[in-house]
Every structure is written in C-alpha cells, then in structure tokens.
Coordinates of N, CA, C and O in Angstrom, one line a residue:
M283 N -37.2 -70.5 48.9 CA -36.0 -71.1 48.5 C -35.2 -71.6 49.7 O -35.2 -70.9 50.7
D284 N -34.6 -72.7 49.6 CA -33.8 -73.3 50.7 C -32.5 -72.6 50.8 O -31.7 -72.5 49.9
R285 N -32.2 -72.0 52.0 CA -31.0 -71.2 52.2 C -29.8 -72.0 52.2 O -28.7 -71.6 51.9
T286 N -29.9 -73.3 52.6 CA -28.7 -74.2 52.6 C -28.2 -74.4 51.1 O -27.0 -74.7 50.9
R287 N -29.1 -74.4 50.2 CA -28.7 -74.6 48.8 C -28.0 -73.4 48.2 O -27.2 -73.5 47.3
M288 N -28.2 -72.2 48.8 CA -27.6 -71.0 48.4 C -26.3 -70.8 49.0 O -25.5 -69.9 48.6
T289 N -25.9 -71.5 50.1 CA -24.7 -71.3 50.8 C -23.6 -72.0 49.9 O -23.7 -73.1 49.6
P290 N -22.5 -71.2 49.6 CA -21.4 -71.8 48.8 C -20.7 -72.9 49.6 O -20.6 -72.8 50.8
S291 N -20.3 -73.9 48.9 CA -19.5 -75.0 49.5 C -18.0 -74.7 49.4 O -17.6 -74.1 48.5
W292 N -17.3 -75.2 50.4 CA -15.8 -75.1 50.4 C -15.2 -76.0 49.3 O -14.1 -75.8 48.9
R293 N -16.0 -77.0 48.8 CA -15.5 -77.9 47.9 C -15.2 -77.3 46.5 O -14.2 -77.7 45.9
K294 N -15.9 -76.3 46.1 CA -15.7 -75.6 44.8 C -14.3 -74.9 44.8 O -13.5 -75.1 43.9
P295 N -14.0 -74.0 45.8 CA -12.7 -73.4 45.8 C -11.6 -74.4 45.9 O -10.5 -74.4 45.3
A296 N -11.8 -75.4 46.8 CA -10.7 -76.5 47.0 C -10.6 -77.3 45.7 O -9.4 -77.6 45.3
G297 N -11.7 -77.6 45.0 CA -11.6 -78.3 43.7 C -10.9 -77.5 42.6 O -10.1 -78.0 41.9
M298 N -11.2 -76.2 42.6 CA -10.5 -75.3 41.6 C -9.0 -75.3 41.9 O -8.2 -75.4 40.9
L299 N -8.6 -75.3 43.2 CA -7.2 -75.3 43.5 C -6.5 -76.7 43.1 O -5.4 -76.7 42.6
L300 N -7.3 -77.7 43.3 CA -6.8 -79.1 42.9 C -6.7 -79.2 41.4 O -5.7 -79.8 40.9
I301 N -7.6 -78.6 40.7 CA -7.5 -78.6 39.2 C -6.2 -77.8 38.7 O -5.5 -78.3 37.9
L302 N -6.0 -76.7 39.3 CA -4.8 -75.9 39.0 C -3.5 -76.6 39.3 O -2.6 -76.6 38.6
L303 N -3.5 -77.3 40.5 CA -2.4 -78.1 40.9 C -2.2 -79.3 39.9 O -1.0 -79.5 39.5
L304 N -3.2 -79.9 39.5 CA -3.1 -81.0 38.6 C -2.5 -80.6 37.2 O -1.7 -81.2 36.7
I305 N -3.0 -79.4 36.8 CA -2.5 -78.9 35.5 C -1.0 -78.5 35.6 O -0.2 -78.9 34.7
A306 N -0.6 -77.9 36.7 CA 0.8 -77.6 36.9 C 1.7 -78.8 37.0 O 2.7 -78.8 36.4
I307 N 1.3 -79.8 37.7 CA 2.1 -81.0 37.8 C 2.2 -81.7 36.5 O 3.2 -82.2 36.1
W308 N 1.0 -81.8 35.8 CA 1.0 -82.4 34.4 C 2.0 -81.7 33.5 O 2.7 -82.3 32.7
C309 N 1.9 -80.3 33.5 CA 2.8 -79.5 32.6 C 4.3 -79.8 32.9 O 5.1 -80.0 32.0
V310 N 4.6 -79.8 34.2 CA 6.0 -80.1 34.6 C 6.4 -81.5 34.2 O 7.5 -81.7 33.6
L311 N 5.6 -82.5 34.3 CA 5.9 -83.8 33.9 C 6.1 -83.9 32.4 O 7.1 -84.5 31.9
I312 N 5.2 -83.3 31.6 CA 5.4 -83.3 30.1 C 6.6 -82.5 29.7 O 7.3 -83.0 28.8
V313 N 6.8 -81.4 30.2 CA 8.0 -80.6 29.9 C 9.3 -81.3 30.2 O 10.2 -81.2 29.5
S314 N 9.3 -82.1 31.3 CA 10.5 -82.8 31.7 C 10.8 -83.9 30.6 O 11.9 -84.3 30.5
L315 N 9.8 -84.3 29.9 CA 10.0 -85.3 28.8 C 10.4 -84.7 27.5 O 10.6 -85.4 26.5
S316 N 10.4 -83.4 27.4 CA 10.6 -82.7 26.1 C 11.9 -83.0 25.4 O 12.0 -83.1 24.2
A317 N 13.0 -83.2 26.2 CA 14.3 -83.5 25.6 C 14.2 -84.8 24.9 O 14.8 -85.0 23.8
T318 N 13.6 -85.8 25.5 CA 13.4 -87.1 24.9 C 12.5 -87.1 23.7 O 12.8 -87.6 22.6
V319 N 11.4 -86.5 23.9 CA 10.3 -86.4 22.8 C 10.8 -85.6 21.7 O 10.5 -85.9 20.5
G320 N 11.6 -84.6 21.9 CA 12.2 -83.7 20.9 C 13.0 -84.4 19.8 O 13.2 -84.0 18.7
G321 N 13.6 -85.6 20.2 CA 14.4 -86.4 19.3 C 13.6 -87.3 18.4 O 14.1 -88.0 17.5
W322 N 12.3 -87.4 18.7 CA 11.4 -88.3 17.9 C 11.0 -87.7 16.6 O 11.2 -86.5 16.4
H323 N 10.6 -88.5 15.7 CA 10.0 -88.1 14.4 C 8.8 -87.2 14.7 O 8.1 -87.3 15.7
W324 N 8.6 -86.2 13.9 CA 7.6 -85.2 14.2 C 6.2 -85.8 14.3 O 5.4 -85.3 15.0
L325 N 6.0 -86.8 13.6 CA 4.6 -87.5 13.6 C 4.4 -88.1 15.0 O 3.3 -88.0 15.6
L326 N 5.4 -88.8 15.5 CA 5.3 -89.3 16.9 C 5.2 -88.3 17.9 O 4.4 -88.4 18.9
Q327 N 5.9 -87.1 17.7 CA 5.7 -86.0 18.7 C 4.3 -85.5 18.6 O 3.7 -85.2 19.7
L328 N 3.7 -85.4 17.4 CA 2.4 -84.9 17.3 C 1.4 -85.8 18.1 O 0.6 -85.4 18.8
V329 N 1.5 -87.1 17.9 CA 0.7 -88.1 18.5 C 0.9 -88.0 20.1 O -0.1 -88.0 20.8
F330 N 2.1 -87.9 20.5 CA 2.4 -87.8 21.9 C 1.7 -86.6 22.6 O 1.1 -86.7 23.6
Y331 N 1.9 -85.5 21.9 CA 1.3 -84.2 22.5 C -0.2 -84.2 22.4 O -0.8 -83.6 23.3
I332 N -0.8 -84.8 21.4 CA -2.2 -84.9 21.3 C -2.8 -85.8 22.4 O -3.7 -85.4 23.2
V333 N -2.1 -86.9 22.6 CA -2.6 -87.9 23.7 C -2.4 -87.2 25.0 O -3.3 -87.3 25.9
T334 N -1.2 -86.7 25.3 CA -1.0 -86.1 26.6 C -1.8 -84.8 26.9 O -2.1 -84.5 28.0
G335 N -2.2 -84.2 25.8 CA -3.1 -83.0 25.9 C -4.5 -83.4 26.3 O -5.3 -82.6 26.8
I336 N -4.9 -84.6 26.0 CA -6.2 -85.1 26.3 C -6.3 -85.9 27.6 O -7.2 -85.8 28.4
V337 N -5.2 -86.7 27.9 CA -5.2 -87.6 29.0 C -5.4 -86.8 30.4 O -6.0 -87.4 31.3
W338 N -4.9 -85.6 30.5 CA -4.9 -84.9 31.8 C -6.4 -84.6 32.2 O -6.6 -84.4 33.4
I339 N -7.3 -84.7 31.2 CA -8.7 -84.4 31.5 C -9.4 -85.5 32.3 O -10.3 -85.3 33.0
T340 N -8.8 -86.7 32.1 CA -9.4 -87.9 32.7 C -9.7 -87.8 34.2 O -10.9 -88.1 34.6
P341 N -8.8 -87.4 35.0 CA -9.1 -87.3 36.5 C -10.1 -86.2 36.8 O -10.6 -86.1 38.0
L342 N -10.4 -85.3 35.9 CA -11.3 -84.2 36.2 C -12.8 -84.6 36.4 O -13.5 -84.0 37.2
K343 N -13.2 -85.7 35.8 CA -14.6 -86.1 35.9 C -15.0 -86.4 37.4 O -15.9 -85.8 37.9
P344 N -14.2 -87.3 38.1 CA -14.5 -87.5 39.5 C -14.3 -86.3 40.4 O -15.1 -86.1 41.3
L345 N -13.3 -85.5 40.0 CA -13.1 -84.3 40.8 C -14.2 -83.3 40.7 O -14.7 -82.7 41.7
L346 N -14.7 -83.1 39.5 CA -15.9 -82.2 39.3 C -17.1 -82.8 39.9 O -17.9 -82.0 40.5
R347 N -17.3 -84.1 39.9 CA -18.4 -84.7 40.6 C -18.4 -84.5 42.1 O -19.4 -84.2 42.7
W348 N -17.2 -84.6 42.6 CA -17.0 -84.4 44.1 C -17.3 -82.9 44.4 O -17.9 -82.6 45.4
M349 N -16.8 -82.0 43.6 CA -17.1 -80.6 43.8 C -18.6 -80.3 43.9 O -19.1 -79.5 44.6
E350 N -19.4 -81.0 43.0 CA -20.8 -80.7 43.0 C -21.6 -81.5 44.0 O -22.5 -81.0 44.6
T351 N -21.2 -82.7 44.3 CA -22.1 -83.6 45.2 C -21.4 -83.9 46.5 O -22.1 -84.3 47.4
G352 N -20.1 -83.9 46.6 CA -19.4 -84.3 47.8 C -19.1 -85.8 47.8 O -18.6 -86.3 48.8
R353 N -19.4 -86.5 46.7 CA -19.1 -87.9 46.6 C -18.2 -88.1 45.4 O -18.3 -87.4 44.4
W354 N -17.3 -89.1 45.5 CA -16.3 -89.4 44.4 C -17.0 -90.3 43.4 O -16.5 -90.3 42.2
R355 N -18.0 -91.1 43.7 CA -18.6 -92.0 42.8 C -20.0 -91.6 42.5 O -20.7 -91.1 43.2

C-alpha cells in the first residue's frame, strides 16, 4: 500500500472548520432576519425557512471536492 495515500491531509480539518464557520455565519444571517420574517404570513415563513435551510448546502459541494482532491473544480 502507498504510504502517501495513508497520510492525512491538512485539507480535511481545515475544510471541517470552514464548514462550521459557514454554518455559523449562515445562522447569524438568518436569525438577524427573524424580526422581519416573523411579521410575514406563516406560509411565506415556511417557504423562507425551507429555502434558506437548503441553500446553505450549495457551497458545500466545491468545498467537499477541495477537501478530497485539492482542486476547486
């Protein structure tokens, strides 16, 4: 077995920290909008929180690819 393949990469811990940072920033952003969103009709709030709950995942694909391969594309 190739020993270089078994050596852990620094990209994985760095990527995990970036993911946690992304989640924290996204949460702060969405919570800061809660006063405005709280005044909306409950159905609009539902749509907003479903969409924002899914959208934060979008930047994870390139980040996970970078963690595995070292390339963004």
